[in-house]
Tab-separated table of C-alpha atoms and ligand atoms in Angstrom:
chain	number	residue	atom	x	y	z
A	466	MET	CA	25.048	-26.471	1.768
A	467	GLY	CA	26.581	-23.971	4.156
A	468	LYS	CA	25.095	-21.858	6.855
A	469	LYS	CA	21.718	-20.126	6.696
A	470	ILE	CA	21.498	-16.558	8.041
A	471	VAL	CA	18.019	-15.419	9.067
A	472	ILE	CA	17.241	-11.767	9.756
A	473	GLN	CA	13.930	-11.724	11.592
A	474	PRO	CA	12.156	-9.456	12.064
A	475	VAL	CA	13.326	-6.930	9.495
A	476	SER	CA	13.026	-3.781	11.578
A	477	ARG	CA	11.892	-0.216	10.826
A	478	ILE	CA	9.573	-1.201	7.998
A	479	GLU	CA	5.774	-1.434	8.094
A	480	GLY	CA	4.714	-5.060	8.470
A	481	HIS	CA	6.560	-8.296	9.132
A	482	ALA	CA	9.239	-9.919	7.024
A	483	LYS	CA	12.290	-12.094	7.356
A	484	ILE	CA	15.357	-12.285	5.164
A	485	ILE	CA	16.911	-15.694	4.553
A	486	ILE	CA	20.480	-15.698	3.279
A	487	GLN	CA	21.750	-19.146	2.246
A	488	LEU	CA	25.537	-19.436	2.155
A	489	ASP	CA	27.390	-22.060	0.137
A	490	ASP	CA	30.239	-24.260	1.469
A	491	THR	CA	32.759	-21.465	0.968
A	492	GLY	CA	30.702	-18.967	2.977
A	493	ASN	CA	29.541	-16.944	-0.017
A	494	VAL	CA	25.926	-16.153	-0.805
A	495	ALA	CA	24.131	-18.873	-2.788
A	496	ASP	CA	20.585	-17.552	-2.511
A	497	THR	CA	18.435	-15.011	-0.672
A	498	LYS	CA	14.718	-14.679	-0.055
A	499	VAL	CA	12.569	-11.994	1.489
A	500	ASN	CA	9.705	-13.832	3.191
A	501	VAL	CA	6.625	-11.835	4.043
A	502	VAL	CA	5.134	-13.632	7.003
A	503	GLU	CA	1.643	-12.179	7.126
A	504	LEU	CA	-1.517	-12.369	5.039
A	505	ARG	CA	-4.344	-9.851	4.636
A	506	GLY	CA	-6.436	-11.544	1.952
A	507	PHE	CA	-8.828	-8.648	1.193
A	508	GLU	CA	-9.139	-9.749	-2.448
A	509	LYS	CA	-11.206	-12.667	-1.169
A	510	PHE	CA	-13.345	-11.319	1.650
A	511	CYS	CA	-14.489	-8.130	-0.106
A	512	ILE	CA	-16.498	-10.426	-2.374
A	513	GLY	CA	-20.247	-10.285	-1.727
A	514	ARG	CA	-20.153	-6.800	-0.111
A	515	PRO	CA	-22.047	-3.816	-1.508
A	516	VAL	CA	-19.427	-2.061	-3.634
A	517	GLU	CA	-20.136	1.351	-2.099
A	518	GLU	CA	-18.992	-0.042	1.270
A	519	LEU	CA	-15.555	-0.916	-0.076
A	520	PRO	CA	-14.006	2.575	0.350
A	521	ARG	CA	-14.637	2.151	4.101
A	522	ILE	CA	-13.790	-1.574	4.320
A	523	VAL	CA	-10.450	-1.327	2.525
A	524	THR	CA	-9.137	1.333	4.915
A	525	SER	CA	-8.743	-1.590	7.338
A	526	ILE	CA	-6.146	-3.156	5.037
A	527	CYS	CA	-3.604	-0.893	6.686
A	528	GLY	CA	-3.467	1.659	9.503
A	529	VAL	CA	-0.537	3.380	7.794
A	530	CYS	CA	-1.980	3.764	4.291
A	531	PRO	CA	-5.770	3.992	4.856
A	532	TRP	CA	-6.097	7.141	2.717
A	533	SER	CA	-4.503	5.520	-0.310
A	534	HIS	CA	-6.867	2.541	-0.231
A	535	HIS	CA	-9.835	4.786	0.581
A	536	LEU	CA	-9.201	6.989	-2.469
A	537	ALA	CA	-8.307	4.237	-4.952
A	538	SER	CA	-11.481	2.448	-3.870
A	539	ALA	CA	-13.607	5.601	-4.232
A	540	LYS	CA	-12.204	6.079	-7.754
A	541	ALA	CA	-13.001	2.450	-8.621
A	542	ASN	CA	-16.532	3.124	-7.325
A	543	ASP	CA	-16.855	6.216	-9.552
A	544	ALA	CA	-16.043	3.954	-12.488
A	545	VAL	CA	-18.420	1.188	-11.346
A	546	PHE	CA	-21.294	3.706	-11.107
A	547	GLY	CA	-20.181	5.613	-14.211
A	548	VAL	CA	-19.984	9.019	-12.504
A	549	GLU	CA	-17.463	11.840	-12.323
A	550	PRO	CA	-17.144	13.763	-9.025
A	551	PRO	CA	-17.582	17.550	-9.177
A	552	PRO	CA	-14.331	19.592	-9.113
A	553	ALA	CA	-14.497	20.320	-5.365
A	554	GLY	CA	-15.007	16.604	-4.613
A	555	THR	CA	-11.915	15.719	-6.635
A	556	LYS	CA	-9.896	18.513	-5.033
A	557	LEU	CA	-10.805	17.441	-1.496
A	558	ARG	CA	-9.690	13.871	-2.266
A	559	ASP	CA	-6.486	15.189	-3.852
A	560	LEU	CA	-5.903	17.383	-0.778
A	561	CYS	CA	-6.267	14.466	1.659
A	562	ASN	CA	-3.982	12.290	-0.460
A	563	SER	CA	-1.205	14.888	-0.447
A	564	ILE	CA	-1.537	15.504	3.307
A	565	ALA	CA	-1.185	11.746	3.852
A	566	PHE	CA	1.928	11.805	1.625
A	567	THR	CA	3.580	14.477	3.771
A	568	GLU	CA	2.912	12.508	6.968
A	569	GLU	CA	4.254	9.269	5.492
A	570	HIS	CA	7.359	10.725	3.897
A	571	ILE	CA	8.280	12.613	7.098
A	572	LEU	CA	7.821	9.430	9.137
A	573	HIS	CA	9.937	7.374	6.797
A	574	PHE	CA	12.841	9.716	6.322
A	575	PHE	CA	13.373	10.689	9.933
A	576	PHE	CA	12.199	7.732	12.000
A	577	LEU	CA	12.401	4.612	9.806
A	578	ALA	CA	15.379	5.336	7.547
A	579	GLY	CA	16.996	8.170	9.540
A	580	PRO	CA	18.690	6.093	12.255
A	581	ASP	CA	20.827	4.277	9.631
A	582	PHE	CA	22.226	7.586	8.413
A	583	VAL	CA	22.266	9.705	11.572
A	584	MET	CA	23.706	7.008	13.883
A	585	GLY	CA	25.439	5.168	11.015
A	586	PRO	CA	24.715	1.773	9.420
A	587	ASP	CA	26.910	-0.144	11.866
A	588	ALA	CA	25.974	1.679	15.066
A	589	ASP	CA	24.711	-0.735	17.716
A	590	TYR	CA	21.029	-1.533	17.235
A	591	SER	CA	20.317	-0.386	20.804
A	592	VAL	CA	20.862	3.222	19.668
A	593	ARG	CA	20.156	2.870	15.934
A	594	ASN	CA	16.453	3.651	16.289
A	595	VAL	CA	13.920	6.419	16.820
A	596	ILE	CA	14.971	6.888	20.468
A	597	GLY	CA	18.522	7.459	19.232
A	598	ILE	CA	17.262	10.218	16.911
A	599	ALA	CA	15.277	11.802	19.747
A	600	GLN	CA	18.346	11.736	22.004
A	601	THR	CA	20.943	12.995	19.539
A	602	HIS	CA	18.694	15.472	17.665
A	603	PRO	CA	15.903	16.358	20.124
A	604	GLU	CA	14.857	19.512	18.237
A	605	ILE	CA	14.402	17.534	14.982
A	606	GLY	CA	12.627	14.708	16.803
A	607	GLN	CA	10.138	17.200	18.252
A	608	LYS	CA	9.554	18.795	14.852
A	609	VAL	CA	8.912	15.397	13.268
A	610	VAL	CA	6.305	14.547	15.897
A	611	ARG	CA	4.723	17.999	15.585
A	612	ASN	CA	4.508	17.897	11.792
A	613	ARG	CA	3.035	14.394	11.760
A	614	HIS	CA	0.515	15.603	14.292
A	615	LEU	CA	-0.303	18.626	12.115
A	616	GLY	CA	-0.997	16.326	9.164
A	617	ALA	CA	-3.322	14.180	11.279
A	618	GLU	CA	-5.099	17.273	12.619
A	619	ILE	CA	-5.613	18.738	9.139
A	620	LEU	CA	-7.076	15.417	7.958
A	621	GLU	CA	-9.371	15.309	10.966
A	622	ILE	CA	-10.687	18.822	10.307
A	623	VAL	CA	-11.079	18.254	6.568
A	624	SER	CA	-12.635	14.788	6.735
A	625	GLY	CA	-13.680	14.136	10.333
A	626	LYS	CA	-11.143	11.305	10.799
A	627	SER	CA	-7.422	11.140	10.189
A	628	ILE	CA	-7.221	7.336	9.967
A	629	HIS	CA	-9.772	4.873	8.607
A	630	PRO	CA	-11.534	7.728	6.755
A	631	VAL	CA	-15.114	7.593	5.482
A	632	THR	CA	-15.597	10.806	3.471
A	633	ALA	CA	-14.553	9.736	-0.052
A	634	VAL	CA	-17.761	8.212	-1.440
A	635	PRO	CA	-18.848	7.028	-4.898
A	636	GLY	CA	-19.362	10.264	-6.836
A	637	GLY	CA	-17.241	12.561	-4.685
A	638	PHE	CA	-16.632	13.626	-1.107
A	639	SER	CA	-19.347	13.597	1.555
A	640	LYS	CA	-18.149	16.542	3.657
A	641	PRO	CA	-17.650	19.980	2.095
A	642	LEU	CA	-14.861	22.092	3.614
A	643	THR	CA	-16.157	25.286	5.225
A	644	LYS	CA	-14.290	28.573	4.853
A	645	ALA	CA	-13.742	28.638	8.629
A	646	GLU	CA	-12.166	25.153	8.493
A	647	ARG	CA	-10.011	26.173	5.545
A	648	ASP	CA	-8.798	29.260	7.444
A	649	LYS	CA	-7.945	27.055	10.412
A	650	VAL	CA	-5.915	24.448	8.493
A	651	LEU	CA	-4.088	26.762	6.083
A	652	PRO	CA	-1.514	28.002	8.649
A	653	MET	CA	-0.942	24.379	9.701
A	654	ALA	CA	-0.263	23.410	6.086
A	655	GLU	CA	2.123	26.353	5.762
A	656	GLU	CA	4.034	25.100	8.789
A	657	VAL	CA	4.331	21.623	7.219
A	658	LEU	CA	5.669	23.275	4.040
A	659	GLU	CA	8.355	25.043	6.101
A	660	PHE	CA	9.349	21.690	7.604
A	661	ALA	CA	9.463	20.098	4.135
A	662	LYS	CA	11.875	22.838	3.006
A	663	PHE	CA	13.982	22.265	6.109
A	664	SER	CA	13.987	18.461	5.575
A	665	ILE	CA	15.463	18.452	2.082
A	666	ALA	CA	17.965	21.207	2.948
A	667	PHE	CA	19.048	19.261	6.054
A	668	ALA	CA	19.433	15.991	4.120
A	669	LYS	CA	21.397	17.629	1.301
A	670	GLU	CA	23.722	19.333	3.745
A	671	SER	CA	24.166	16.815	6.569
A	672	ILE	CA	23.170	13.350	5.324
A	673	PHE	CA	23.545	12.613	1.603
A	674	PRO	CA	27.134	13.896	1.142
A	675	LYS	CA	28.365	11.538	3.889
A	676	TYR	CA	26.844	8.460	2.257
A	677	LEU	CA	27.451	8.945	-1.457
A	678	ASP	CA	29.700	5.863	-1.621
A	679	THR	CA	27.034	3.730	0.042
A	680	VAL	CA	24.392	5.167	-2.287
A	681	LYS	CA	26.517	4.159	-5.280
A	682	THR	CA	26.867	0.526	-4.191
A	683	LEU	CA	24.154	-0.683	-1.796
A	684	GLY	CA	21.262	-2.671	-3.255
A	685	VAL	CA	21.936	-1.357	-6.756
A	686	ILE	CA	19.936	-3.070	-9.499
A	687	ASN	CA	18.942	-2.144	-13.032
A	688	THR	CA	15.172	-1.986	-13.664
A	689	GLY	CA	12.325	-0.143	-15.301
A	690	PHE	CA	9.971	2.214	-13.443
A	691	MET	CA	6.265	3.046	-13.295
A	692	GLY	CA	4.311	6.036	-11.988
A	693	THR	CA	1.468	8.450	-12.688
A	694	VAL	CA	1.760	11.615	-14.782
A	695	THR	CA	-0.711	14.090	-16.238
A	696	ASP	CA	-1.170	14.471	-20.012
A	697	ASP	CA	1.785	16.865	-20.197
A	698	GLY	CA	4.104	14.555	-18.212
A	699	THR	CA	3.838	16.328	-14.837
A	700	LEU	CA	4.106	14.127	-11.732
A	701	ASN	CA	0.687	13.671	-10.129
A	702	VAL	CA	-0.101	11.518	-7.106
A	703	TYR	CA	-3.915	11.560	-7.315
A	704	ASP	CA	-4.810	11.074	-10.963
A	705	GLY	CA	-3.418	10.775	-14.470
A	706	LYS	CA	-2.139	8.132	-16.856
A	707	LEU	CA	0.411	5.452	-16.054
A	708	ARG	CA	3.871	5.699	-17.543
A	709	LEU	CA	5.898	2.475	-17.759
A	710	MET	CA	9.582	3.133	-18.409
A	711	LYS	CA	12.140	0.550	-19.519
A	712	PRO	CA	15.619	0.470	-17.932
A	713	ASP	CA	16.949	2.380	-20.974
A	714	GLY	CA	14.581	5.308	-20.311
A	715	SER	CA	12.166	4.694	-23.194
A	716	TYR	CA	8.542	4.573	-22.088
A	717	GLU	CA	4.902	3.936	-22.935
A	718	ASP	CA	1.894	5.788	-21.474
A	719	PHE	CA	-1.488	4.144	-20.971
A	720	ALA	CA	-4.800	4.670	-19.195
A	721	TYR	CA	-4.742	2.812	-15.874
A	722	GLU	CA	-7.925	0.977	-16.881
A	723	GLN	CA	-5.692	-0.909	-19.336
A	724	TYR	CA	-3.193	-2.084	-16.735
A	725	THR	CA	-3.763	-5.778	-17.491
A	726	ASP	CA	-2.410	-5.225	-21.011
A	727	TYR	CA	0.885	-4.007	-19.576
A	728	ILE	CA	1.478	-5.721	-16.242
A	729	SER	CA	0.789	-9.181	-14.926
A	730	GLU	CA	1.287	-10.844	-11.537
A	731	ARG	CA	3.251	-14.015	-10.813
A	732	ILE	CA	3.004	-16.241	-7.768
A	733	GLN	CA	5.959	-17.894	-6.004
A	734	ASP	CA	5.244	-20.688	-3.574
A	735	TRP	CA	7.318	-19.055	-0.812
A	736	SER	CA	5.516	-15.706	-0.529
A	737	TYR	CA	2.036	-14.321	0.193
A	738	LEU	CA	3.093	-11.356	-1.909
A	739	LYS	CA	2.588	-11.581	-5.660
A	740	PHE	CA	5.270	-10.571	-8.148
A	741	PRO	CA	4.010	-8.101	-10.772
A	742	TYR	CA	6.117	-7.692	-13.915
A	743	ALA	CA	5.920	-5.783	-17.195
A	744	LYS	CA	4.379	-8.343	-19.529
A	745	SER	CA	4.191	-5.810	-22.372
A	746	TRP	CA	7.977	-5.919	-22.686
A	747	GLY	CA	7.547	-9.510	-23.890
A	748	ASP	CA	10.668	-11.068	-22.351
A	749	GLY	CA	9.070	-12.784	-19.355
A	750	PHE	CA	10.034	-12.543	-15.697
A	751	SER	CA	13.392	-13.030	-14.016
A	752	MET	CA	14.817	-11.710	-10.747
A	753	ASP	CA	18.379	-12.608	-11.775
A	754	ILE	CA	20.284	-9.447	-10.752
A	755	ASP	CA	22.676	-9.816	-13.679
A	756	ASP	CA	19.938	-10.358	-16.257
A	757	PRO	CA	16.555	-9.180	-14.919
A	758	LYS	CA	13.463	-9.575	-17.101
A	759	GLY	CA	10.198	-7.666	-16.806
A	760	ILE	CA	11.252	-5.925	-13.576
A	761	TYR	CA	10.049	-2.390	-12.861
A	762	ARG	CA	9.883	-0.351	-9.653
A	763	THR	CA	7.313	2.039	-8.182
A	764	ASN	CA	7.271	4.560	-5.270
A	765	ALA	CA	9.112	7.905	-5.055
A	766	LEU	CA	12.206	7.205	-7.186
A	767	ALA	CA	10.019	5.686	-9.904
A	768	ARG	CA	7.693	8.699	-9.967
A	769	ILE	CA	10.602	11.145	-10.143
A	770	ASN	CA	12.133	9.071	-12.963
A	771	VAL	CA	9.020	8.827	-15.127
A	772	ALA	CA	7.962	12.476	-14.694
A	773	ASP	CA	9.048	15.207	-17.098
A	774	LYS	CA	8.499	17.909	-14.499
A	775	MET	CA	6.922	18.861	-11.169
A	776	ALA	CA	3.783	20.957	-10.703
A	777	THR	CA	5.142	23.261	-7.975
A	778	PRO	CA	8.087	25.684	-8.079
A	779	LEU	CA	10.272	24.530	-5.163
A	780	ALA	CA	9.888	20.849	-6.019
A	781	GLN	CA	10.666	21.645	-9.682
A	782	LYS	CA	13.952	23.255	-8.638
A	783	GLU	CA	14.926	20.179	-6.587
A	784	PHE	CA	13.795	17.871	-9.414
A	785	GLU	CA	16.077	19.643	-11.912
A	786	GLU	CA	19.049	19.407	-9.556
A	787	PHE	CA	18.383	15.691	-8.925
A	788	ARG	CA	18.052	14.843	-12.606
A	789	ALA	CA	21.204	16.762	-13.520
A	790	ALA	CA	23.114	14.839	-10.845
A	791	PHE	CA	21.757	11.313	-11.357
A	792	GLY	CA	20.302	11.122	-14.882
A	793	ARG	CA	17.130	9.462	-16.116
A	794	PRO	CA	16.261	6.911	-15.005
A	795	ALA	CA	18.265	7.155	-11.763
A	796	GLN	CA	18.882	3.520	-10.778
A	797	LEU	CA	20.693	3.785	-7.432
A	798	THR	CA	18.338	2.263	-4.870
A	799	LEU	CA	19.251	4.543	-1.964
A	800	LEU	CA	18.220	7.545	-4.086
A	801	TYR	CA	14.673	6.597	-3.065
A	802	HIS	CA	15.360	8.648	0.078
A	803	TRP	CA	16.283	11.753	-1.914
A	804	ALA	CA	13.360	11.351	-4.308
A	805	ARG	CA	11.028	10.991	-1.314
A	806	LEU	CA	12.115	14.380	0.028
A	807	ILE	CA	11.449	16.038	-3.357
A	808	GLU	CA	7.980	14.508	-3.178
A	809	LEU	CA	7.528	15.686	0.409
A	810	LEU	CA	8.198	19.217	-0.802
A	811	TYR	CA	5.846	18.836	-3.785
A	812	ASN	CA	2.985	17.513	-1.659
A	813	ALA	CA	3.439	20.192	1.013
A	814	GLU	CA	3.362	22.890	-1.690
A	815	HIS	CA	0.376	21.242	-3.352
A	816	VAL	CA	-1.620	21.183	-0.088
A	817	VAL	CA	-1.102	24.937	0.432
A	818	GLU	CA	-1.985	25.575	-3.217
A	819	LEU	CA	-5.236	23.560	-2.950
A	820	LEU	CA	-6.248	25.296	0.277
A	821	ASN	CA	-5.790	28.653	-1.451
A	822	ASP	CA	-8.024	27.540	-4.338
A	823	PRO	CA	-11.459	29.213	-3.877
A	824	GLU	CA	-13.165	26.126	-5.333
A	825	ILE	CA	-12.025	23.931	-2.426
A	826	THR	CA	-14.805	25.364	-0.220
A	827	SER	CA	-17.570	24.778	-2.775
A	828	THR	CA	-20.531	22.857	-1.343
A	829	GLU	CA	-20.922	20.893	-4.618
A	830	THR	CA	-18.795	17.920	-3.616
A	831	ARG	CA	-20.673	14.840	-4.825
A	832	VAL	CA	-23.110	13.517	-7.416
A	833	PRO	CA	-25.772	10.792	-6.845
A	834	VAL	CA	-25.235	7.191	-7.996
A	835	THR	CA	-27.440	4.180	-8.795
A	836	PRO	CA	-26.369	0.493	-8.641
A	837	ARG	CA	-25.732	-1.478	-11.847
A	838	ALA	CA	-23.777	-4.536	-12.954
A	839	SER	CA	-20.404	-3.170	-13.904
A	840	LYS	CA	-16.654	-3.178	-13.629
A	841	GLY	CA	-14.525	-0.316	-12.339
A	842	ILE	CA	-10.844	0.367	-11.882
A	843	GLY	CA	-9.411	3.037	-9.576
A	844	CYS	CA	-5.766	4.010	-9.407
A	845	THR	CA	-3.827	6.541	-7.358
A	846	GLU	CA	-0.233	6.936	-6.338
A	847	ALA	CA	0.167	5.848	-2.712
A	848	PRO	CA	3.282	7.021	-0.857
A	849	ARG	CA	4.665	3.502	-1.434
A	850	GLY	CA	3.780	3.154	-5.121
A	851	THR	CA	1.038	2.846	-7.711
A	852	LEU	CA	-2.157	1.506	-6.138
A	853	ILE	CA	-4.753	-0.266	-8.296
A	854	HIS	CA	-8.223	-1.343	-7.120
A	855	ASP	CA	-10.168	-3.352	-9.704
A	856	TYR	CA	-13.779	-4.345	-8.922
A	857	GLU	CA	-16.613	-6.183	-10.634
A	858	THR	CA	-20.230	-6.093	-9.415
A	859	ASP	CA	-23.536	-7.801	-10.163
A	860	GLU	CA	-26.744	-5.891	-11.000
A	861	LYS	CA	-27.474	-5.315	-7.297
A	862	GLY	CA	-24.097	-3.625	-6.846
A	863	LEU	CA	-22.624	-6.578	-4.903
A	864	VAL	CA	-18.944	-7.264	-5.487
A	865	THR	CA	-18.161	-10.400	-7.506
A	866	ASN	CA	-14.426	-9.952	-8.090
A	867	VAL	CA	-11.601	-7.858	-6.612
A	868	ASN	CA	-8.014	-7.433	-7.708
A	869	LEU	CA	-5.673	-5.183	-5.764
A	870	ILE	CA	-2.159	-4.329	-6.829
A	871	VAL	CA	-0.641	-2.397	-3.960
A	872	GLY	CA	2.339	-0.017	-4.155
A	873	THR	CA	4.647	-2.370	-2.292
A	874	THR	CA	3.564	-5.382	-4.366
A	875	HIS	CA	5.117	-3.844	-7.499
A	876	ASN	CA	8.385	-3.563	-5.579
A	877	ASN	CA	8.369	-7.176	-4.372
A	878	ALA	CA	10.725	-8.489	-7.051
A	879	PRO	CA	13.015	-5.394	-6.895
A	880	ILE	CA	13.229	-5.703	-3.077
A	881	ASN	CA	14.241	-9.353	-3.409
A	882	MET	CA	16.847	-8.377	-6.013
A	883	SER	CA	18.285	-5.502	-3.957
A	884	VAL	CA	18.617	-7.785	-0.928
A	885	ASN	CA	20.320	-10.383	-3.115
A	886	GLN	CA	22.736	-7.776	-4.486
A	887	ALA	CA	23.483	-6.365	-1.020
A	888	ALA	CA	24.083	-9.793	0.542
A	889	LYS	CA	26.296	-10.977	-2.343
A	890	THR	CA	28.362	-7.789	-2.257
A	891	LEU	CA	28.765	-7.552	1.501
A	892	ILE	CA	29.055	-11.161	2.742
A	893	LYS	CA	32.292	-12.795	1.601
A	894	ASP	CA	33.932	-16.047	2.771
A	895	GLY	CA	31.524	-16.395	5.656
A	896	ASN	CA	32.441	-12.997	7.121
A	897	TYR	CA	29.669	-10.715	8.304
A	898	ASP	CA	28.648	-8.765	11.381
A	899	GLN	CA	25.653	-6.842	12.707
A	900	GLY	CA	26.554	-3.756	10.639
A	901	ILE	CA	26.646	-5.788	7.417
A	902	LEU	CA	23.301	-7.429	8.152
A	903	ASN	CA	21.840	-3.989	8.864
A	904	MET	CA	23.122	-2.789	5.485
A	905	VAL	CA	21.204	-5.689	3.895
A	906	GLU	CA	18.106	-4.432	5.739
A	907	MET	CA	18.833	-0.882	4.529
A	908	SER	CA	18.439	-2.100	0.964
A	909	ILE	CA	14.829	-3.017	1.845
A	910	ARG	CA	14.153	0.125	3.889
A	911	ALA	CA	14.972	2.325	0.889
A	912	TYR	CA	11.731	1.054	-0.674
A	913	ASP	CA	9.678	1.984	2.427
A	914	PRO	CA	7.617	-1.178	2.002
A	915	CYS	CA	4.220	-1.542	3.631
A	916	LEU	CA	3.872	-5.293	3.772
A	917	SER	CA	0.560	-5.547	5.569
A	918	CYS	CA	-0.927	-3.543	2.689
A	919	ALA	CA	0.375	-5.853	0.084
A	920	THR	CA	-0.260	-9.493	0.939
A	921	HIS	CA	-3.403	-10.734	-0.728
A	922	ASN	CA	-2.262	-13.925	-2.444
A	923	LEU	CA	-4.815	-16.624	-1.629
A	924	ASP	CA	-4.822	-18.307	-5.014
A	925	GLY	CA	-4.845	-21.814	-3.578
A	926	ARG	CA	-1.106	-22.332	-3.840
A	927	ILE	CA	-0.186	-21.674	-0.225
A	928	ALA	CA	-1.883	-20.600	2.938
A	929	VAL	CA	0.363	-22.007	5.666
A	930	CYS	CA	3.872	-23.437	5.705
A	931	VAL	CA	5.055	-25.257	8.836
A	932	ASP	CA	8.822	-25.729	9.307
A	933	ILE	CA	10.018	-28.179	11.944
A	934	VAL	CA	13.475	-27.282	13.224
A	935	ASP	CA	15.684	-28.984	15.801
A	936	ALA	CA	17.198	-27.308	18.867
A	937	ASP	CA	20.051	-25.924	16.743
A	938	GLY	CA	17.679	-24.406	14.193
A	939	ASN	CA	18.311	-27.021	11.452
A	940	LEU	CA	15.307	-27.679	9.230
A	941	LYS	CA	14.030	-31.226	9.784
A	942	ASP	CA	10.802	-31.215	7.871
A	943	SER	CA	8.449	-28.808	6.121
A	944	PHE	CA	4.734	-28.981	5.341
A	945	LYS	CA	2.716	-26.849	2.966
A	946	ASN	CA	-1.002	-27.128	2.378
B	672	MG	MG1	-3.803	-8.577	-6.810
B	673	NI	NI1	0.093	0.173	4.184
């Protein structure tokens, strides 16, 4: 075997990962792996807890995506207790979810992905980072910080806490929004909407046209897609039915409670991250980039692909332009960035719309619940993909089983495939440099993975792997338990 290239850590993503690229004797790529080198394990240690505590416990899965876990868990609790929150309770949850979306999408586009496009993929890593953005585009850097701060402040006023929230409870939302609070946050939300409009206009004018060739080639794979839509096919990030689309654009809709009929999870002995695949397609699972089987993607590009339309006017206009340009489903991996900005605009519009809804300040925000032995599934769209929380309880309301499928987990196989495609395309005859390795990383960044959210595999196959290497980095021995 030839040389092994290790990219560690993969930078400007949430969480910790390394990429291993194995070259053959001729210096061409034989194999690649994306190793996620952390483990959260919440599927195991939520067991035995009172189920109503889970919406607060699961926020600790991730400091970046606490709202997504909080809300999916609250929805699973609604199902466990067999209750439906009153309209204002649902709207307050929906509001918080969309505010969190705006914060996350702004962060990703400008600070995590932005340096690759503003400084260029092969700029030196010492400037290809958030400091580089702040130095070359100080006015944009300031706006990004301000708009992320506005999102956090709105969440704090609406729910008391911007991270690790506690207000979504079984049966609704524990803190009604007063009219005075609404009047205070509305102008903030309007400012975020202005920044969302600026962001997509800026990207379409100054960023995307420069990189169309890269978009057409980097990390490109052919897959299906999954996301949430309402009954009439409108994109929705808080609630709806799941739509699972095949690579040819045909699709099936189903209630998220039936997810186990459509998707299944595989385990590989080299990752703490499971590998979901579309079992309903009936052709198994393969990450072979030339002949993939059962592979679908989630997150922004997936949602834009599966939706028939958008719920707000400005986002609808952008959606139509995107679909006319790239078709359905759009497969080019770097189009995730464009799709994310359409979603930023949608969520910013949606937040303003919800705050202008008179019902949002209703004091009827929750209904009472009583414990029972049950099973409940909650599902929302997280910024990084479809998020499923599946709980079972005993008659005292204590949790007996938990399954989580996190947004990034769905994209585990696609991320591995995009990295494989990028490495095979870019590394030839042993030739590569820092810019090429960064382009391989860019094929991961497009997915905006949140790895610490997603690693819950403790199914007895692996917990620790110890590699013993010599002074030159050659593997001498390896132990797995
Ligand atoms: Mg799971
Ligand atoms: Ni996360």
